[in-house]
Tab-separated table of C-alpha atoms and ligand atoms in Angstrom:
chain	number	residue	atom	x	y	z
A	75	MET	CA	-101.131	2.597	-58.558
A	76	SER	CA	-103.919	1.128	-60.503
A	77	ASP	CA	-102.605	-1.055	-63.665
A	78	VAL	CA	-104.798	1.377	-66.006
A	79	ARG	CA	-102.824	4.460	-64.638
A	80	GLN	CA	-99.493	2.763	-64.581
A	81	HIS	CA	-100.003	2.327	-68.821
A	82	ALA	CA	-101.238	5.480	-69.171
A	83	ASP	CA	-97.804	6.656	-67.266
A	84	ASP	CA	-96.240	4.689	-69.696
A	85	ILE	CA	-97.667	6.521	-72.506
A	86	HIS	CA	-98.178	9.779	-71.309
A	87	ALA	CA	-93.649	9.369	-70.854
A	88	GLN	CA	-93.468	8.405	-74.564
A	89	PHE	CA	-94.778	11.043	-75.832
A	90	SER	CA	-93.910	13.837	-73.091
A	91	ASP	CA	-90.667	14.889	-74.940
A	92	HIS	CA	-92.679	15.557	-77.975
A	93	ILE	CA	-96.116	16.919	-77.150
A	94	ASP	CA	-97.787	18.685	-74.444
A	95	VAL	CA	-100.595	15.338	-73.339
A	96	ASP	CA	-102.842	15.292	-70.061
A	97	ILE	CA	-102.121	12.118	-68.172
A	98	GLU	CA	-105.808	12.946	-67.670
A	99	ASP	CA	-106.448	12.666	-70.811
A	100	VAL	CA	-104.807	9.032	-71.412
A	101	GLU	CA	-106.173	7.376	-68.950
A	102	GLU	CA	-109.182	7.937	-69.785
A	103	ARG	CA	-109.296	6.872	-73.230
A	104	LEU	CA	-107.468	3.618	-72.569
A	105	THR	CA	-110.532	3.502	-69.370
A	106	THR	CA	-113.142	3.677	-72.242
A	107	LEU	CA	-111.951	0.888	-74.410
A	108	VAL	CA	-111.000	-1.315	-71.697
A	109	ASP	CA	-114.354	-1.178	-69.472
A	110	GLU	CA	-117.053	0.225	-72.006
A	111	TYR	CA	-115.997	-1.833	-75.492
A	112	LYS	CA	-114.221	-4.172	-73.035
A	113	VAL	CA	-111.233	-4.505	-76.031
A	114	PRO	CA	-107.993	-6.121	-73.878
A	115	MET	CA	-105.384	-4.111	-72.437
A	116	ASP	CA	-102.561	-4.386	-74.929
A	117	GLU	CA	-104.895	-3.385	-77.694
A	118	ALA	CA	-105.952	-0.150	-75.648
A	119	ARG	CA	-102.691	0.917	-75.862
A	120	ARG	CA	-101.823	0.592	-79.382
A	121	SER	CA	-105.022	2.321	-80.024
A	122	VAL	CA	-104.384	4.896	-77.781
A	123	THR	CA	-100.059	5.663	-78.968
A	124	ASN	CA	-102.053	5.796	-81.997
A	125	HIS	CA	-104.017	8.497	-81.274
A	126	TYR	CA	-101.394	10.539	-79.987
A	127	LEU	CA	-98.968	9.397	-82.920
A	128	GLU	CA	-101.343	10.653	-85.393
A	129	GLU	CA	-101.831	14.091	-83.200
A	130	ALA	CA	-98.081	14.776	-83.294
A	131	GLY	CA	-97.472	13.732	-86.763
A	132	LEU	CA	-94.880	10.965	-85.614
A	133	GLU	CA	-94.074	7.885	-86.426
A	134	ARG	CA	-94.166	5.179	-84.311
A	135	GLU	CA	-90.139	4.510	-84.621
A	136	ASP	CA	-90.040	8.505	-82.631
A	137	ILE	CA	-91.425	7.457	-79.504
A	138	SER	CA	-89.127	5.037	-77.336
A	139	GLY	CA	-91.199	1.328	-76.113
A	140	GLY	CA	-90.451	2.638	-72.655
A	141	ASP	CA	-89.416	-0.804	-71.218
A	142	SER	CA	-87.327	-3.005	-73.159
A	143	GLU	CA	-86.595	-6.396	-72.039
A	144	ALA	CA	-83.223	-8.632	-73.224
A	145	ALA	CA	-84.560	-11.226	-75.302
A	146	THR	CA	-83.288	-13.352	-78.152
A	147	ILE	CA	-84.119	-13.935	-81.668
A	148	GLU	CA	-85.942	-16.659	-81.355
A	149	ASP	CA	-88.479	-14.948	-77.909
A	150	VAL	CA	-89.395	-12.964	-80.947
A	151	ASP	CA	-93.215	-14.026	-81.682
A	152	GLU	CA	-95.177	-10.657	-81.222
A	153	PRO	CA	-94.715	-7.103	-82.899
A	154	GLU	CA	-94.616	-3.583	-81.660
A	155	GLU	CA	-92.100	-5.682	-79.066
A	156	TRP	CA	-89.661	-2.874	-77.640
A	157	ILE	CA	-87.056	-5.599	-76.679
A	158	ASP	CA	-82.370	-5.737	-76.433
A	159	LEU	CA	-80.772	-7.704	-79.182
A	160	THR	CA	-77.437	-9.265	-78.637
A	161	ALA	CA	-76.265	-10.815	-82.298
A	162	LYS	CA	-74.197	-10.900	-84.875
A	163	VAL	CA	-74.587	-9.798	-88.443
A	164	ILE	CA	-75.001	-12.162	-90.761
A	165	GLU	CA	-75.312	-10.337	-94.103
A	166	LEU	CA	-76.275	-6.679	-95.734
A	167	TRP	CA	-78.328	-6.713	-98.482
A	168	ASP	CA	-78.949	-3.351	-100.484
A	169	PRO	CA	-81.415	-1.212	-99.346
A	170	ARG	CA	-84.440	-0.970	-101.791
A	171	SER	CA	-85.958	2.773	-100.764
A	172	ASP	CA	-83.895	5.472	-99.194
A	173	SER	CA	-85.639	6.223	-96.014
A	174	VAL	CA	-83.446	2.385	-95.294
A	175	ALA	CA	-80.144	3.207	-93.987
A	176	GLN	CA	-79.393	-0.721	-93.483
A	177	VAL	CA	-81.278	-4.127	-93.972
A	178	GLY	CA	-79.722	-7.508	-93.461
A	179	LEU	CA	-79.665	-9.744	-90.474
A	180	LEU	CA	-78.413	-10.544	-87.473
A	181	GLY	CA	-78.013	-14.395	-85.761
A	182	ASP	CA	-77.736	-15.605	-82.035
A	183	PRO	CA	-77.444	-18.594	-80.828
A	184	THR	CA	-81.089	-19.461	-81.102
A	185	GLY	CA	-81.163	-18.341	-84.938
A	186	THR	CA	-81.751	-15.762	-87.295
A	187	ILE	CA	-83.606	-12.241	-87.804
A	188	LYS	CA	-83.532	-9.940	-90.692
A	189	PHE	CA	-83.186	-5.949	-89.428
A	190	THR	CA	-83.810	-2.372	-91.163
A	191	LYS	CA	-82.323	0.346	-89.746
A	192	TRP	CA	-84.171	4.011	-90.682
A	193	ALA	CA	-82.355	6.377	-92.616
A	194	LYS	CA	-83.522	8.993	-90.523
A	195	SER	CA	-82.568	7.322	-87.023
A	196	GLU	CA	-79.055	8.462	-87.890
A	197	LEU	CA	-76.883	5.397	-86.274
A	198	PRO	CA	-73.591	4.584	-86.597
A	199	ALA	CA	-73.025	1.717	-89.424
A	200	LEU	CA	-73.434	-1.885	-88.518
A	201	GLU	CA	-70.306	-4.005	-90.168
A	202	GLU	CA	-71.008	-7.783	-92.303
A	203	GLY	CA	-69.454	-9.825	-88.807
A	204	GLY	CA	-70.184	-7.700	-86.629
A	205	VAL	CA	-71.515	-8.265	-82.975
A	206	TYR	CA	-73.535	-5.731	-81.181
A	207	GLU	CA	-76.086	-5.451	-78.130
A	208	LEU	CA	-78.583	-3.756	-79.813
A	209	ARG	CA	-80.802	-1.398	-76.855
A	210	ASN	CA	-85.116	-0.455	-77.921
A	211	VAL	CA	-85.358	-1.502	-81.065
A	212	VAL	CA	-88.682	-2.669	-81.706
A	213	THR	CA	-90.476	-6.365	-83.206
A	214	ASP	CA	-92.432	-6.342	-86.754
A	215	GLU	CA	-94.361	-8.437	-88.622
A	216	TYR	CA	-95.243	-9.593	-91.766
A	217	GLN	CA	-97.122	-12.324	-93.076
A	218	GLY	CA	-95.430	-14.584	-90.382
A	219	ARG	CA	-92.262	-13.459	-90.792
A	220	TYR	CA	-90.424	-11.245	-87.826
A	221	SER	CA	-87.873	-8.602	-88.361
A	222	VAL	CA	-86.259	-5.950	-85.476
A	223	LYS	CA	-86.351	-2.426	-87.014
A	224	LEU	CA	-83.840	-0.058	-85.375
A	225	ASN	CA	-84.805	3.298	-84.337
A	226	SER	CA	-83.713	7.094	-82.935
A	227	THR	CA	-84.192	5.545	-79.735
A	228	THR	CA	-81.633	2.619	-80.347
A	229	VAL	CA	-78.999	2.515	-78.300
A	230	ILE	CA	-75.945	0.525	-80.487
A	231	GLU	CA	-73.310	-0.918	-78.599
A	232	GLU	CA	-70.052	-2.819	-80.708
A	233	LEU	CA	-69.133	-5.794	-78.296
A	234	ASP	CA	-65.492	-7.322	-79.077
A	235	GLU	CA	-66.048	-11.204	-78.885
A	236	ASP	CA	-67.817	-13.688	-81.382
A	237	ILE	CA	-71.417	-15.325	-80.756
A	238	GLU	CA	-72.936	-18.591	-82.506
A	239	VAL	CA	-75.390	-18.336	-84.662
A	240	GLY	CA	-78.477	-20.830	-84.534
A	241	ASN	CA	-79.763	-22.221	-87.451
A	242	ASP	CA	-83.642	-21.974	-88.141
A	243	THR	CA	-84.940	-24.801	-89.786
A	244	SER	CA	-88.157	-23.914	-91.313
A	245	GLU	CA	-90.757	-26.002	-93.290
A	246	VAL	CA	-93.292	-24.465	-95.863
A	247	GLU	CA	-95.734	-26.625	-97.316
A	248	GLY	CA	-97.316	-26.095	-100.076
A	249	ALA	CA	-97.701	-25.629	-104.572
A	250	LEU	CA	-93.991	-24.785	-106.158
A	251	VAL	CA	-96.025	-22.008	-108.516
A	252	ASP	CA	-92.512	-20.656	-110.364
A	253	MET	CA	-89.271	-21.102	-110.812
A	254	GLN	CA	-86.551	-18.111	-111.259
A	255	ARG	CA	-83.935	-17.138	-113.825
A	256	GLY	CA	-81.225	-19.045	-112.597
A	257	SER	CA	-81.831	-22.577	-112.781
A	258	GLY	CA	-81.469	-25.335	-114.852
A	259	LEU	CA	-78.359	-25.839	-115.837
A	260	ILE	CA	-75.482	-22.888	-114.844
A	261	LYS	CA	-71.882	-22.421	-115.066
A	262	ARG	CA	-70.681	-20.861	-111.906
A	263	CYS	CA	-66.845	-19.161	-111.749
A	264	PRO	CA	-64.216	-22.032	-110.804
A	265	GLU	CA	-62.146	-19.657	-109.195
A	266	GLU	CA	-61.466	-20.173	-105.713
A	267	ASP	CA	-64.067	-19.395	-102.646
A	268	CYS	CA	-65.881	-17.631	-105.864
A	269	THR	CA	-68.728	-19.793	-107.367
A	270	ARG	CA	-70.777	-16.975	-108.807
A	271	VAL	CA	-72.923	-18.407	-110.778
A	272	LEU	CA	-71.937	-16.756	-114.374
A	273	GLN	CA	-74.052	-13.908	-116.289
A	274	ASN	CA	-72.670	-14.462	-120.230
A	275	GLY	CA	-69.920	-16.536	-119.632
A	276	ARG	CA	-68.773	-13.617	-116.692
A	277	CYS	CA	-68.432	-13.562	-113.731
A	278	ASN	CA	-69.228	-10.202	-111.615
A	279	GLU	CA	-66.023	-10.565	-109.844
A	280	HIS	CA	-63.171	-11.834	-112.043
A	281	GLY	CA	-65.170	-11.685	-116.179
A	282	GLU	CA	-65.049	-13.917	-119.000
A	283	VAL	CA	-63.969	-16.955	-117.008
A	284	GLU	CA	-64.503	-20.668	-118.114
A	285	GLY	CA	-67.000	-21.807	-115.835
A	286	GLU	CA	-68.803	-25.134	-114.407
A	287	PHE	CA	-71.504	-26.411	-114.949
A	288	ASP	CA	-73.853	-27.189	-111.635
A	289	LEU	CA	-77.603	-27.822	-111.403
A	290	ARG	CA	-80.013	-25.816	-109.279
A	291	ILE	CA	-82.977	-24.643	-108.676
A	292	LYS	CA	-84.588	-21.484	-107.292
A	293	ALA	CA	-88.083	-21.875	-107.161
A	294	VAL	CA	-91.124	-19.738	-105.479
A	295	VAL	CA	-93.524	-22.350	-103.036
A	296	ASP	CA	-96.272	-20.660	-101.441
A	297	ASP	CA	-98.235	-22.158	-98.365
A	298	GLY	CA	-101.422	-20.323	-99.036
A	299	ILE	CA	-101.137	-17.663	-97.170
A	300	ASP	CA	-96.981	-16.451	-98.035
A	301	ALA	CA	-94.474	-17.273	-101.306
A	302	HIS	CA	-91.054	-18.910	-99.662
A	303	GLU	CA	-88.175	-18.786	-102.467
A	304	VAL	CA	-86.750	-21.971	-101.960
A	305	ILE	CA	-82.954	-22.990	-102.983
A	306	PHE	CA	-82.588	-26.826	-104.260
A	307	ASP	CA	-78.249	-27.306	-104.404
A	308	LYS	CA	-77.005	-30.065	-107.019
A	309	ASP	CA	-78.174	-32.861	-104.581
A	310	ALA	CA	-81.882	-31.381	-103.889
A	311	THR	CA	-82.482	-31.092	-107.837
A	312	GLU	CA	-80.861	-34.265	-108.528
A	313	GLU	CA	-83.391	-35.527	-106.205
A	314	LEU	CA	-86.213	-33.592	-106.803
A	315	THR	CA	-85.987	-34.085	-110.643
A	316	GLY	CA	-84.555	-37.493	-111.512
A	317	LEU	CA	-82.168	-35.512	-113.309
A	318	SER	CA	-78.090	-35.879	-113.097
A	319	LEU	CA	-75.996	-32.869	-113.391
A	320	GLU	CA	-74.107	-35.268	-116.288
A	321	GLU	CA	-77.886	-35.804	-118.103
A	322	ALA	CA	-78.679	-32.841	-117.977
A	323	LYS	CA	-75.215	-31.811	-119.628
A	324	GLU	CA	-75.478	-34.659	-122.622
A	325	MET	CA	-78.984	-32.509	-122.948
A	326	ALA	CA	-77.865	-29.381	-122.941
A	327	MET	CA	-75.107	-30.824	-125.771
A	328	ASP	CA	-77.625	-32.112	-127.610
A	329	ALA	CA	-79.606	-29.495	-127.855
A	330	LEU	CA	-77.006	-27.070	-128.046
A	331	ASP	CA	-78.695	-25.050	-125.664
A	332	THR	CA	-78.552	-24.443	-121.569
A	333	THR	CA	-81.756	-23.717	-121.340
A	334	ILE	CA	-83.351	-26.897	-122.246
A	335	VAL	CA	-82.465	-28.287	-118.727
A	336	ALA	CA	-85.166	-25.677	-117.373
A	337	ASP	CA	-87.324	-25.904	-119.705
A	338	GLU	CA	-88.063	-30.013	-118.723
A	339	ILE	CA	-87.322	-29.416	-115.560
A	340	ARG	CA	-90.363	-26.734	-115.266
A	341	GLU	CA	-92.503	-28.689	-116.860
A	342	ASP	CA	-92.064	-31.585	-114.569
A	343	ILE	CA	-92.092	-29.236	-111.037
A	344	VAL	CA	-94.359	-26.711	-111.455
A	345	GLY	CA	-97.025	-27.096	-109.878
A	346	THR	CA	-96.730	-29.942	-107.705
A	347	TYR	CA	-97.318	-29.578	-103.965
A	348	TYR	CA	-94.576	-30.249	-101.635
A	349	ARG	CA	-93.728	-30.691	-97.444
A	350	ILE	CA	-89.757	-28.570	-98.200
A	351	GLU	CA	-87.591	-28.279	-94.602
A	352	GLY	CA	-84.010	-26.966	-94.842
A	353	PRO	CA	-82.276	-24.113	-93.102
A	354	THR	CA	-83.273	-20.364	-93.752
A	355	PHE	CA	-80.376	-18.389	-95.108
A	356	GLY	CA	-81.400	-14.754	-96.041
A	357	ARG	CA	-84.916	-14.775	-97.616
A	358	TYR	CA	-84.492	-18.550	-98.913
A	359	VAL	CA	-85.034	-21.800	-97.351
A	360	LEU	CA	-82.275	-24.401	-99.059
A	361	ALA	CA	-84.153	-27.573	-99.022
A	362	ASP	CA	-82.541	-29.978	-97.161
A	363	ASP	CA	-85.314	-33.021	-97.281
A	364	VAL	CA	-88.190	-33.080	-99.694
A	365	GLU	CA	-91.254	-34.464	-99.983
A	366	GLU	CA	-93.339	-34.362	-102.930
A	367	LEU	CA	-97.738	-34.529	-101.930
A	368	GLY	CA	-100.111	-36.059	-104.035
A	369	GLY	CA	-101.664	-32.222	-103.730
A	370	PRO	CA	-103.791	-30.601	-106.493
A	371	ALA	CA	-101.648	-31.144	-108.729
A	372	ASP	CA	-104.117	-29.481	-112.188
A	373	PRO	CA	-105.874	-26.322	-111.439
A	374	GLU	CA	-108.062	-26.754	-113.739
A	375	GLU	CA	-108.836	-29.824	-112.387
A	376	LEU	CA	-109.176	-28.170	-109.227
A	377	LEU	CA	-111.398	-25.758	-110.523
A	378	ILE	CA	-113.693	-28.495	-112.356
A	379	LYS	CA	-113.995	-30.119	-108.329
A	380	ALA	CA	-115.016	-26.726	-106.717
A	381	ARG	CA	-117.990	-25.994	-109.713
A	382	SER	CA	-119.422	-29.294	-108.181
A	383	MET	CA	-119.591	-29.009	-105.420
B	573	LIG	ZN1	-65.800	-15.195	-110.266
């Protein structure tokens, strides 16, 4: 069987359950793209697949990817690959859309990756902490970040074992463009194992409590392509700002206002360039190692410079 014929056969198999596709027609479309337009086979396959998806009124998730291959999370570096993963559900997040049944973070010894499970796939629910073999999931990419989608062709098998989850460190280099709410001098719930940040003196779980002061920064760092959310814990905040927790408390006491600390910090760091390294946790990078870069700090100055060139 020729190479093109093999690919045509794969595509044909994906659609044969859904619509009447003529394999000669698939082959001809592929041949035209590859031979006449010199399109690489990968791209030709994608394009022809898209053509039939449209014709059948289907979504990519509705069709099987054919042969999925066993992979680890760090292997994922391409969208639209069909793979099998053995992974642990590290956390579940609240889906932001009705079309999503579950969304969260999967981990294996090589790292972590976001997953989305479509509502219409009608798959069993994944539990936090559970370890699963997930066959036939498809990779996706959005602004340089990869995820996997569980779809109607995915087979889920719960495994009776635990697996170790590897830390993947990320490095973000760019301008700290924003500081989010809940930054600066905050109060945490003192209940054991809670540590939730209090809102107006109340813990979501334990109600009104005598909070304990802490320092942290939730920042947005823009690397020019993508915005990353970065969390600085107390130590990282003290190191970044040169402001200790004790000094921050005094500052707030003098002003009779805790928000003065966040204002002071914002003044100090927003607009500055940093290289930040640390483990990723969910959508956050936890700042472990921070270096200030001598980048252009003043946007106005940059603009003037750009105009004079
Ligand atoms: Zn609490």
